[in-house]
């Protein structure tokens, strides 16, 4: 009901840019440019956790990008899922082209799930909504893509926002699992884990572990130029893509 009401309210209430508050537009050109930035890039949190997939992000989590993600997630600016999905689609394409060994099959976007408690509180699942928008943008570009929400939380977890890096990993350890029949849904496609935001990498690391329990997320390298994961030598992680991550995760790539 809350999500439905937000959709209706968006039609009658004054519109302002979710990034900077500029009136009479949901997303102004300046904030749109900040969201897409120079294009998707490989990102690494510091420190980089063992088991983290190769991750690509579209923009640093700062300024207007941070405001846009919060407006969509916490304030119900649901129509921002379109531009956020476009940004995620670019990161998905970059991740798949750099890390995929087979080069065949549809792109299967697996969103990191939100807790049932947060979904009830917000009235929607922001990551899944952005993932659906991203899959639509990919199909518009001629790429076969669909969302397969095969991950779910197997136990209650604490709110991550109040935890440090060590606490986040402890909080999420063993928290996710693949739903019954999920492995079959991933057959014949190229799995890409997706999330709206990466900070420490705890969520994506746990998601990769859960997938590996039923559908090994590692594929043998067929090219010396492919990205390899240090904790899994000789293997390549199924890649991951996010809309944004901390600026420091981008900066390390320039040093």
mmCIF file of N, CA and C in Angstrom, residues 17-150:
data_model
loop_
_atom_site.group_PDB
_atom_site.id
_atom_site.type_symbol
_atom_site.label_atom_id
_atom_site.label_comp_id
_atom_site.label_asym_id
_atom_site.label_seq_id
_atom_site.Cartn_x
_atom_site.Cartn_y
_atom_site.Cartn_z
ATOM 1 N N UNK A 17 14.269 17.866 -8.209
ATOM 2 C CA UNK A 17 15.363 16.962 -8.526
ATOM 3 C C UNK A 17 15.788 16.206 -7.267
ATOM 4 N N UNK A 18 15.882 14.900 -7.383
ATOM 5 C CA UNK A 18 16.274 14.086 -6.243
ATOM 6 C C UNK A 18 17.714 14.276 -5.830
ATOM 7 N N UNK A 19 18.528 14.867 -6.722
ATOM 8 C CA UNK A 19 19.921 15.065 -6.392
ATOM 9 C C UNK A 19 20.241 16.389 -5.753
ATOM 10 N N UNK A 20 19.622 17.469 -6.252
ATOM 11 C CA UNK A 20 19.974 18.814 -5.764
ATOM 12 C C UNK A 20 18.769 19.632 -5.314
ATOM 13 N N UNK A 21 17.550 19.146 -5.547
ATOM 14 C CA UNK A 21 16.358 19.865 -5.139
ATOM 15 C C UNK A 21 15.860 20.898 -6.125
ATOM 16 N N UNK A 22 16.475 20.959 -7.289
ATOM 17 C CA UNK A 22 16.013 21.916 -8.310
ATOM 18 C C UNK A 22 14.550 21.641 -8.644
ATOM 19 N N UNK A 23 13.684 22.674 -8.655
ATOM 20 C CA UNK A 23 12.243 22.440 -8.858
ATOM 21 C C UNK A 23 11.890 22.056 -10.292
ATOM 22 N N UNK A 24 10.728 21.412 -10.393
ATOM 23 C CA UNK A 24 10.086 21.072 -11.667
ATOM 24 C C UNK A 24 10.891 20.102 -12.526
ATOM 25 N N UNK A 25 11.683 19.269 -11.904
ATOM 26 C CA UNK A 25 12.353 18.198 -12.623
ATOM 27 C C UNK A 25 12.741 17.111 -11.638
ATOM 28 N N UNK A 26 12.551 15.852 -12.007
ATOM 29 C CA UNK A 26 12.933 14.748 -11.129
ATOM 30 C C UNK A 26 14.441 14.544 -11.113
ATOM 31 N N UNK A 27 15.096 14.877 -12.225
ATOM 32 C CA UNK A 27 16.539 14.714 -12.323
ATOM 33 C C UNK A 27 17.065 15.772 -13.279
ATOM 34 N N UNK A 28 17.802 16.722 -12.740
ATOM 35 C CA UNK A 28 18.315 17.802 -13.579
ATOM 36 C C UNK A 28 19.513 17.315 -14.389
ATOM 37 N N UNK A 29 19.873 18.005 -15.471
ATOM 38 C CA UNK A 29 21.002 17.571 -16.308
ATOM 39 C C UNK A 29 22.313 17.450 -15.552
ATOM 40 N N UNK A 30 22.567 18.367 -14.619
ATOM 41 C CA UNK A 30 23.836 18.310 -13.891
ATOM 42 C C UNK A 30 23.926 17.043 -13.034
ATOM 43 N N UNK A 31 22.844 16.720 -12.339
ATOM 44 C CA UNK A 31 22.851 15.524 -11.507
ATOM 45 C C UNK A 31 22.866 14.253 -12.362
ATOM 46 N N UNK A 32 22.219 14.310 -13.524
ATOM 47 C CA UNK A 32 22.261 13.163 -14.438
ATOM 48 C C UNK A 32 23.686 12.906 -14.904
ATOM 49 N N UNK A 33 24.425 13.963 -15.197
ATOM 50 C CA UNK A 33 25.814 13.814 -15.616
ATOM 51 C C UNK A 33 26.667 13.249 -14.495
ATOM 52 N N UNK A 34 26.392 13.673 -13.256
ATOM 53 C CA UNK A 34 27.153 13.172 -12.117
ATOM 54 C C UNK A 34 26.883 11.686 -11.899
ATOM 55 N N UNK A 35 25.664 11.253 -12.202
ATOM 56 C CA UNK A 35 25.307 9.851 -12.022
ATOM 57 C C UNK A 35 26.035 8.949 -13.012
ATOM 58 N N UNK A 36 26.159 9.404 -14.250
ATOM 59 C CA UNK A 36 26.840 8.593 -15.258
ATOM 60 C C UNK A 36 28.349 8.800 -15.220
ATOM 61 N N UNK A 37 28.799 10.020 -14.900
ATOM 62 C CA UNK A 37 30.221 10.300 -14.748
ATOM 63 C C UNK A 37 31.022 9.936 -15.976
ATOM 64 N N UNK A 38 32.286 9.524 -15.772
ATOM 65 C CA UNK A 38 33.142 9.158 -16.908
ATOM 66 C C UNK A 38 32.883 7.756 -17.434
ATOM 67 N N UNK A 39 31.926 7.056 -16.848
ATOM 68 C CA UNK A 39 31.622 5.697 -17.278
ATOM 69 C C UNK A 39 31.997 4.687 -16.206
ATOM 70 N N UNK A 40 31.450 3.473 -16.289
ATOM 71 C CA UNK A 40 31.698 2.451 -15.272
ATOM 72 C C UNK A 40 33.182 2.099 -15.178
ATOM 73 N N UNK A 41 33.626 1.843 -13.947
ATOM 74 C CA UNK A 41 35.013 1.463 -13.716
ATOM 75 C C UNK A 41 35.099 0.362 -12.669
ATOM 76 N N UNK A 42 36.195 -0.379 -12.728
ATOM 77 C CA UNK A 42 36.476 -1.394 -11.708
ATOM 78 C C UNK A 42 36.741 -0.683 -10.388
ATOM 79 N N UNK A 43 36.170 -1.213 -9.312
ATOM 80 C CA UNK A 43 36.335 -0.608 -7.995
ATOM 81 C C UNK A 43 36.727 -1.677 -6.981
ATOM 82 N N UNK A 44 37.493 -1.240 -5.979
ATOM 83 C CA UNK A 44 37.948 -2.132 -4.913
ATOM 84 C C UNK A 44 37.857 -1.401 -3.575
ATOM 85 N N UNK A 45 37.124 -1.961 -2.617
ATOM 86 C CA UNK A 45 37.128 -1.347 -1.280
ATOM 87 C C UNK A 45 38.478 -1.561 -0.615
ATOM 88 N N UNK A 46 38.769 -0.738 0.370
ATOM 89 C CA UNK A 46 40.019 -0.858 1.115
ATOM 90 C C UNK A 46 39.690 -1.098 2.585
ATOM 91 N N UNK A 47 40.033 -2.281 3.145
ATOM 92 C CA UNK A 47 40.705 -3.402 2.479
ATOM 93 C C UNK A 47 39.726 -4.195 1.613
ATOM 94 N N UNK A 48 40.257 -4.917 0.638
ATOM 95 C CA UNK A 48 39.421 -5.734 -0.241
ATOM 96 C C UNK A 48 39.219 -7.102 0.394
ATOM 97 N N UNK A 49 37.977 -7.481 0.696
ATOM 98 C CA UNK A 49 37.750 -8.749 1.398
ATOM 99 C C UNK A 49 37.970 -9.955 0.502
ATOM 100 N N UNK A 50 38.448 -11.036 1.103
ATOM 101 C CA UNK A 50 38.573 -12.299 0.377
ATOM 102 C C UNK A 50 37.202 -12.772 -0.065
ATOM 103 N N UNK A 51 37.108 -13.229 -1.299
ATOM 104 C CA UNK A 51 35.837 -13.720 -1.815
ATOM 105 C C UNK A 51 34.979 -12.677 -2.491
ATOM 106 N N UNK A 52 35.432 -11.411 -2.519
ATOM 107 C CA UNK A 52 34.645 -10.375 -3.192
ATOM 108 C C UNK A 52 34.747 -10.548 -4.702
ATOM 109 N N UNK A 53 33.619 -10.543 -5.435
ATOM 110 C CA UNK A 53 33.690 -10.615 -6.884
ATOM 111 C C UNK A 53 34.368 -9.381 -7.474
ATOM 112 N N UNK A 54 34.719 -9.441 -8.729
ATOM 113 C CA UNK A 54 35.168 -8.254 -9.454
ATOM 114 C C UNK A 54 33.959 -7.333 -9.595
ATOM 115 N N UNK A 55 34.090 -6.092 -9.134
ATOM 116 C CA UNK A 55 32.965 -5.169 -9.066
ATOM 117 C C UNK A 55 33.211 -3.959 -9.962
ATOM 118 N N UNK A 56 32.187 -3.572 -10.695
ATOM 119 C CA UNK A 56 32.198 -2.332 -11.464
ATOM 120 C C UNK A 56 31.106 -1.408 -10.936
ATOM 121 N N UNK A 57 31.405 -0.118 -10.893
ATOM 122 C CA UNK A 57 30.453 0.884 -10.422
ATOM 123 C C UNK A 57 30.392 2.035 -11.404
ATOM 124 N N UNK A 58 29.248 2.712 -11.411
ATOM 125 C CA UNK A 58 29.066 3.826 -12.338
ATOM 126 C C UNK A 58 29.549 5.150 -11.775
ATOM 127 N N UNK A 59 29.440 5.357 -10.466
ATOM 128 C CA UNK A 59 29.737 6.675 -9.921
ATOM 129 C C UNK A 59 30.157 6.566 -8.466
ATOM 130 N N UNK A 60 30.935 7.529 -7.980
ATOM 131 C CA UNK A 60 31.256 7.584 -6.547
ATOM 132 C C UNK A 60 30.018 7.949 -5.728
ATOM 133 N N UNK A 61 29.939 7.387 -4.538
ATOM 134 C CA UNK A 61 28.819 7.652 -3.642
ATOM 135 C C UNK A 61 29.095 8.946 -2.888
ATOM 136 N N UNK A 62 28.750 10.056 -3.513
ATOM 137 C CA UNK A 62 28.985 11.378 -2.933
ATOM 138 C C UNK A 62 28.087 12.374 -3.651
ATOM 139 N N UNK A 63 27.877 13.528 -3.032
ATOM 140 C CA UNK A 63 27.143 14.616 -3.668
ATOM 141 C C UNK A 63 25.771 14.211 -4.148
ATOM 142 N N UNK A 64 25.481 14.546 -5.396
ATOM 143 C CA UNK A 64 24.153 14.291 -5.960
ATOM 144 C C UNK A 64 23.849 12.813 -6.075
ATOM 145 N N UNK A 65 24.859 12.001 -6.355
ATOM 146 C CA UNK A 65 24.626 10.564 -6.488
ATOM 147 C C UNK A 65 24.136 9.989 -5.161
ATOM 148 N N UNK A 66 24.775 10.376 -4.079
ATOM 149 C CA UNK A 66 24.327 9.931 -2.759
ATOM 150 C C UNK A 66 22.888 10.376 -2.504
ATOM 151 N N UNK A 67 22.565 11.622 -2.833
ATOM 152 C CA UNK A 67 21.207 12.128 -2.615
ATOM 153 C C UNK A 67 20.187 11.375 -3.453
ATOM 154 N N UNK A 68 20.536 11.041 -4.689
ATOM 155 C CA UNK A 68 19.616 10.312 -5.564
ATOM 156 C C UNK A 68 19.318 8.922 -5.018
ATOM 157 N N UNK A 69 20.356 8.213 -4.585
ATOM 158 C CA UNK A 69 20.139 6.879 -4.041
ATOM 159 C C UNK A 69 19.310 6.919 -2.758
ATOM 160 N N UNK A 70 19.566 7.888 -1.907
ATOM 161 C CA UNK A 70 18.789 8.002 -0.678
ATOM 162 C C UNK A 70 17.350 8.414 -0.961
ATOM 163 N N UNK A 71 17.154 9.302 -1.940
ATOM 164 C CA UNK A 71 15.798 9.719 -2.288
ATOM 165 C C UNK A 71 14.988 8.532 -2.782
ATOM 166 N N UNK A 72 15.612 7.675 -3.579
ATOM 167 C CA UNK A 72 14.920 6.493 -4.085
ATOM 168 C C UNK A 72 14.684 5.471 -2.987
ATOM 169 N N UNK A 73 15.693 5.220 -2.173
ATOM 170 C CA UNK A 73 15.607 4.162 -1.171
ATOM 171 C C UNK A 73 14.760 4.560 0.034
ATOM 172 N N UNK A 74 15.003 5.746 0.574
ATOM 173 C CA UNK A 74 14.412 6.120 1.851
ATOM 174 C C UNK A 74 13.223 7.065 1.738
ATOM 175 N N UNK A 75 13.161 7.847 0.665
ATOM 176 C CA UNK A 75 12.094 8.851 0.572
ATOM 177 C C UNK A 75 11.068 8.525 -0.510
ATOM 178 N N UNK A 76 11.150 7.359 -1.082
ATOM 179 C CA UNK A 76 10.104 6.906 -1.990
ATOM 180 C C UNK A 76 10.053 7.600 -3.325
ATOM 181 N N UNK A 77 11.176 8.147 -3.809
ATOM 182 C CA UNK A 77 11.216 8.755 -5.144
ATOM 183 C C UNK A 77 11.377 7.628 -6.169
ATOM 184 N N UNK A 78 10.283 6.895 -6.367
ATOM 185 C CA UNK A 78 10.354 5.639 -7.109
ATOM 186 C C UNK A 78 10.702 5.826 -8.580
ATOM 187 N N UNK A 79 10.346 6.966 -9.154
ATOM 188 C CA UNK A 79 10.634 7.159 -10.571
ATOM 189 C C UNK A 79 12.118 7.382 -10.847
ATOM 190 N N UNK A 80 12.908 7.572 -9.801
ATOM 191 C CA UNK A 80 14.355 7.637 -9.985
ATOM 192 C C UNK A 80 14.947 6.269 -10.307
ATOM 193 N N UNK A 81 14.150 5.208 -10.164
ATOM 194 C CA UNK A 81 14.643 3.874 -10.520
ATOM 195 C C UNK A 81 15.067 3.814 -11.982
ATOM 196 N N UNK A 82 14.417 4.604 -12.854
ATOM 197 C CA UNK A 82 14.784 4.605 -14.271
ATOM 198 C C UNK A 82 16.215 5.057 -14.512
ATOM 199 N N UNK A 83 16.587 6.291 -14.125
ATOM 200 C CA UNK A 83 17.972 6.720 -14.333
ATOM 201 C C UNK A 83 18.977 5.928 -13.515
ATOM 202 N N UNK A 84 18.617 5.513 -12.299
ATOM 203 C CA UNK A 84 19.525 4.680 -11.523
ATOM 204 C C UNK A 84 19.726 3.324 -12.202
ATOM 205 N N UNK A 85 18.658 2.801 -12.796
ATOM 206 C CA UNK A 85 18.767 1.551 -13.538
ATOM 207 C C UNK A 85 19.635 1.684 -14.767
ATOM 208 N N UNK A 86 19.576 2.833 -15.433
ATOM 209 C CA UNK A 86 20.439 3.064 -16.597
ATOM 210 C C UNK A 86 21.906 3.059 -16.181
ATOM 211 N N UNK A 87 22.197 3.700 -15.046
ATOM 212 C CA UNK A 87 23.569 3.703 -14.547
ATOM 213 C C UNK A 87 24.021 2.288 -14.194
ATOM 214 N N UNK A 88 23.143 1.519 -13.550
ATOM 215 C CA UNK A 88 23.493 0.140 -13.213
ATOM 216 C C UNK A 88 23.690 -0.702 -14.466
ATOM 217 N N UNK A 89 22.880 -0.477 -15.497
ATOM 218 C CA UNK A 89 23.008 -1.235 -16.740
ATOM 219 C C UNK A 89 24.399 -1.052 -17.348
ATOM 220 N N UNK A 90 24.918 0.172 -17.297
ATOM 221 C CA UNK A 90 26.262 0.406 -17.809
ATOM 222 C C UNK A 90 27.304 -0.363 -17.033
ATOM 223 N N UNK A 91 27.156 -0.407 -15.711
ATOM 224 C CA UNK A 91 28.101 -1.158 -14.887
ATOM 225 C C UNK A 91 27.987 -2.655 -15.149
ATOM 226 N N UNK A 92 26.771 -3.145 -15.371
ATOM 227 C CA UNK A 92 26.578 -4.565 -15.684
ATOM 228 C C UNK A 92 27.282 -4.918 -16.994
ATOM 229 N N UNK A 93 27.125 -4.097 -18.014
ATOM 230 C CA UNK A 93 27.778 -4.365 -19.293
ATOM 231 C C UNK A 93 29.288 -4.367 -19.147
ATOM 232 N N UNK A 94 29.823 -3.421 -18.385
ATOM 233 C CA UNK A 94 31.270 -3.361 -18.186
ATOM 234 C C UNK A 94 31.767 -4.595 -17.442
ATOM 235 N N UNK A 95 31.024 -4.999 -16.415
ATOM 236 C CA UNK A 95 31.424 -6.158 -15.634
ATOM 237 C C UNK A 95 31.367 -7.431 -16.473
ATOM 238 N N UNK A 96 30.309 -7.601 -17.240
ATOM 239 C CA UNK A 96 30.151 -8.813 -18.033
ATOM 240 C C UNK A 96 31.194 -8.900 -19.138
ATOM 241 N N UNK A 97 31.491 -7.791 -19.792
ATOM 242 C CA UNK A 97 32.437 -7.813 -20.902
ATOM 243 C C UNK A 97 33.860 -8.070 -20.433
ATOM 244 N N UNK A 98 34.180 -7.663 -19.221
ATOM 245 C CA UNK A 98 35.547 -7.814 -18.720
ATOM 246 C C UNK A 98 35.780 -9.150 -18.040
ATOM 247 N N UNK A 99 34.723 -9.703 -17.448
ATOM 248 C CA UNK A 99 34.911 -10.856 -16.580
ATOM 249 C C UNK A 99 34.284 -12.137 -17.089
ATOM 250 N N UNK A 100 33.413 -12.057 -18.068
ATOM 251 C CA UNK A 100 32.710 -13.258 -18.518
ATOM 252 C C UNK A 100 33.574 -14.053 -19.470
ATOM 253 N N UNK A 101 33.671 -15.359 -19.243
ATOM 254 C CA UNK A 101 34.527 -16.199 -20.075
ATOM 255 C C UNK A 101 33.789 -16.777 -21.272
ATOM 256 N N UNK A 102 32.514 -17.094 -21.111
ATOM 257 C CA UNK A 102 31.802 -17.782 -22.182
ATOM 258 C C UNK A 102 31.330 -16.840 -23.266
ATOM 259 N N UNK A 103 30.868 -15.656 -22.877
ATOM 260 C CA UNK A 103 30.382 -14.692 -23.860
ATOM 261 C C UNK A 103 29.055 -15.053 -24.472
ATOM 262 N N UNK A 104 28.353 -16.047 -23.924
ATOM 263 C CA UNK A 104 27.069 -16.457 -24.468
ATOM 264 C C UNK A 104 26.030 -16.499 -23.359
ATOM 265 N N UNK A 105 24.765 -16.564 -23.789
ATOM 266 C CA UNK A 105 23.673 -16.653 -22.820
ATOM 267 C C UNK A 105 23.214 -15.297 -22.354
ATOM 268 N N UNK A 106 21.983 -15.220 -21.852
ATOM 269 C CA UNK A 106 21.449 -13.937 -21.377
ATOM 270 C C UNK A 106 22.144 -13.485 -20.103
ATOM 271 N N UNK A 107 22.116 -12.183 -19.869
ATOM 272 C CA UNK A 107 22.604 -11.641 -18.613
ATOM 273 C C UNK A 107 21.543 -11.864 -17.542
ATOM 274 N N UNK A 108 21.936 -12.503 -16.457
ATOM 275 C CA UNK A 108 21.019 -12.805 -15.364
ATOM 276 C C UNK A 108 21.413 -11.953 -14.169
ATOM 277 N N UNK A 109 20.622 -10.933 -13.884
ATOM 278 C CA UNK A 109 20.920 -10.000 -12.803
ATOM 279 C C UNK A 109 20.342 -10.554 -11.499
ATOM 280 N N UNK A 110 21.226 -10.826 -10.555
ATOM 281 C CA UNK A 110 20.825 -11.360 -9.252
ATOM 282 C C UNK A 110 20.974 -10.254 -8.213
ATOM 283 N N UNK A 111 19.875 -9.638 -7.763
ATOM 284 C CA UNK A 111 19.987 -8.548 -6.784
ATOM 285 C C UNK A 111 20.280 -9.061 -5.383
ATOM 286 N N UNK A 112 21.103 -8.301 -4.658
ATOM 287 C CA UNK A 112 21.306 -8.576 -3.240
ATOM 288 C C UNK A 112 20.001 -8.207 -2.526
ATOM 289 N N UNK A 113 19.398 -9.120 -1.778
ATOM 290 C CA UNK A 113 18.063 -8.859 -1.225
ATOM 291 C C UNK A 113 18.094 -7.937 -0.018
ATOM 292 N N UNK A 114 17.060 -7.139 0.108
ATOM 293 C CA UNK A 114 16.833 -6.363 1.316
ATOM 294 C C UNK A 114 16.119 -7.244 2.337
ATOM 295 N N UNK A 115 16.226 -6.892 3.603
ATOM 296 C CA UNK A 115 15.515 -7.650 4.629
ATOM 297 C C UNK A 115 14.012 -7.398 4.512
ATOM 298 N N UNK A 116 13.225 -8.343 4.949
ATOM 299 C CA UNK A 116 11.775 -8.180 4.915
ATOM 300 C C UNK A 116 11.353 -6.978 5.752
ATOM 301 N N UNK A 117 12.061 -6.759 6.846
ATOM 302 C CA UNK A 117 11.728 -5.634 7.715
ATOM 303 C C UNK A 117 11.923 -4.304 6.993
ATOM 304 N N UNK A 118 13.046 -4.146 6.288
ATOM 305 C CA UNK A 118 13.295 -2.887 5.581
ATOM 306 C C UNK A 118 12.360 -2.720 4.392
ATOM 307 N N UNK A 119 11.999 -3.815 3.733
ATOM 308 C CA UNK A 119 11.048 -3.719 2.629
ATOM 309 C C UNK A 119 9.697 -3.241 3.131
ATOM 310 N N UNK A 120 9.265 -3.772 4.267
ATOM 311 C CA UNK A 120 7.997 -3.324 4.849
ATOM 312 C C UNK A 120 8.070 -1.856 5.243
ATOM 313 N N UNK A 121 9.178 -1.435 5.821
ATOM 314 C CA UNK A 121 9.311 -0.056 6.285
ATOM 315 C C UNK A 121 9.345 0.927 5.112
ATOM 316 N N UNK A 122 10.022 0.541 4.032
ATOM 317 C CA UNK A 122 10.160 1.443 2.886
ATOM 318 C C UNK A 122 8.998 1.327 1.914
ATOM 319 N N UNK A 123 8.317 0.199 1.926
ATOM 320 C CA UNK A 123 7.239 -0.014 0.979
ATOM 321 C C UNK A 123 7.695 -0.542 -0.357
ATOM 322 N N UNK A 124 8.983 -0.832 -0.500
ATOM 323 C CA UNK A 124 9.502 -1.408 -1.744
ATOM 324 C C UNK A 124 10.906 -1.928 -1.484
ATOM 325 N N UNK A 125 11.395 -2.743 -2.431
ATOM 326 C CA UNK A 125 12.770 -3.247 -2.389
ATOM 327 C C UNK A 125 13.578 -2.425 -3.392
ATOM 328 N N UNK A 126 14.378 -1.453 -2.953
ATOM 329 C CA UNK A 126 15.037 -0.533 -3.882
ATOM 330 C C UNK A 126 15.997 -1.206 -4.840
ATOM 331 N N UNK A 127 16.774 -2.170 -4.363
ATOM 332 C CA UNK A 127 17.739 -2.813 -5.252
ATOM 333 C C UNK A 127 17.033 -3.612 -6.338
ATOM 334 N N UNK A 128 15.995 -4.321 -5.971
ATOM 335 C CA UNK A 128 15.265 -5.105 -6.980
ATOM 336 C C UNK A 128 14.600 -4.183 -8.002
ATOM 337 N N UNK A 129 14.069 -3.065 -7.550
ATOM 338 C CA UNK A 129 13.431 -2.119 -8.472
ATOM 339 C C UNK A 129 14.454 -1.551 -9.466
ATOM 340 N N UNK A 130 15.637 -1.188 -8.964
ATOM 341 C CA UNK A 130 16.684 -0.669 -9.854
ATOM 342 C C UNK A 130 17.163 -1.764 -10.805
ATOM 343 N N UNK A 131 17.284 -2.988 -10.310
ATOM 344 C CA UNK A 131 17.710 -4.098 -11.159
ATOM 345 C C UNK A 131 16.727 -4.334 -12.301
ATOM 346 N N UNK A 132 15.428 -4.270 -12.002
ATOM 347 C CA UNK A 132 14.425 -4.435 -13.059
ATOM 348 C C UNK A 132 14.544 -3.337 -14.109
ATOM 349 N N UNK A 133 14.787 -2.101 -13.657
ATOM 350 C CA UNK A 133 14.980 -1.007 -14.605
ATOM 351 C C UNK A 133 16.231 -1.233 -15.440
ATOM 352 N N UNK A 134 17.308 -1.724 -14.814
ATOM 353 C CA UNK A 134 18.546 -1.988 -15.543
ATOM 354 C C UNK A 134 18.346 -3.063 -16.603
ATOM 355 N N UNK A 135 17.629 -4.128 -16.255
ATOM 356 C CA UNK A 135 17.371 -5.187 -17.235
ATOM 357 C C UNK A 135 16.581 -4.644 -18.417
ATOM 358 N N UNK A 136 15.623 -3.753 -18.143
ATOM 359 C CA UNK A 136 14.868 -3.135 -19.233
ATOM 360 C C UNK A 136 15.754 -2.308 -20.140
ATOM 361 N N UNK A 137 16.687 -1.546 -19.553
ATOM 362 C CA UNK A 137 17.599 -0.736 -20.366
ATOM 363 C C UNK A 137 18.499 -1.621 -21.209
ATOM 364 N N UNK A 138 18.960 -2.727 -20.648
ATOM 365 C CA UNK A 138 19.811 -3.647 -21.396
ATOM 366 C C UNK A 138 19.049 -4.254 -22.576
ATOM 367 N N UNK A 139 17.807 -4.601 -22.365
ATOM 368 C CA UNK A 139 17.012 -5.141 -23.471
ATOM 369 C C UNK A 139 16.784 -4.083 -24.544
ATOM 370 N N UNK A 140 16.604 -2.830 -24.132
ATOM 371 C CA UNK A 140 16.469 -1.751 -25.102
ATOM 372 C C UNK A 140 17.715 -1.622 -25.972
ATOM 373 N N UNK A 141 18.868 -1.991 -25.419
ATOM 374 C CA UNK A 141 20.131 -1.920 -26.144
ATOM 375 C C UNK A 141 20.433 -3.195 -26.927
ATOM 376 N N UNK A 142 19.481 -4.104 -26.933
ATOM 377 C CA UNK A 142 19.650 -5.340 -27.700
ATOM 378 C C UNK A 142 20.323 -6.463 -26.944
ATOM 379 N N UNK A 143 20.452 -6.333 -25.596
ATOM 380 C CA UNK A 143 21.068 -7.367 -24.791
ATOM 381 C C UNK A 143 19.991 -8.186 -24.094
ATOM 382 N N UNK A 144 20.032 -9.489 -24.248
ATOM 383 C CA UNK A 144 19.105 -10.349 -23.513
ATOM 384 C C UNK A 144 19.435 -10.263 -22.025
ATOM 385 N N UNK A 145 18.482 -9.877 -21.224
ATOM 386 C CA UNK A 145 18.726 -9.701 -19.793
ATOM 387 C C UNK A 145 17.430 -9.859 -19.028
ATOM 388 N N UNK A 146 17.536 -10.403 -17.824
ATOM 389 C CA UNK A 146 16.384 -10.488 -16.939
ATOM 390 C C UNK A 146 16.874 -10.564 -15.501
ATOM 391 N N UNK A 147 15.986 -10.247 -14.594
ATOM 392 C CA UNK A 147 16.287 -10.289 -13.169
ATOM 393 C C UNK A 147 15.814 -11.616 -12.607
ATOM 394 N N UNK A 148 16.690 -12.275 -11.863
ATOM 395 C CA UNK A 148 16.293 -13.514 -11.193
ATOM 396 C C UNK A 148 16.600 -13.359 -9.689
ATOM 397 N N UNK A 149 15.606 -13.004 -8.899
ATOM 398 C CA UNK A 149 15.811 -12.772 -7.462
ATOM 399 C C UNK A 149 15.890 -14.083 -6.688
ATOM 400 N N UNK A 150 17.002 -14.787 -6.843
ATOM 401 C CA UNK A 150 17.125 -16.128 -6.267
ATOM 402 C C UNK A 150 17.732 -16.124 -4.872
#
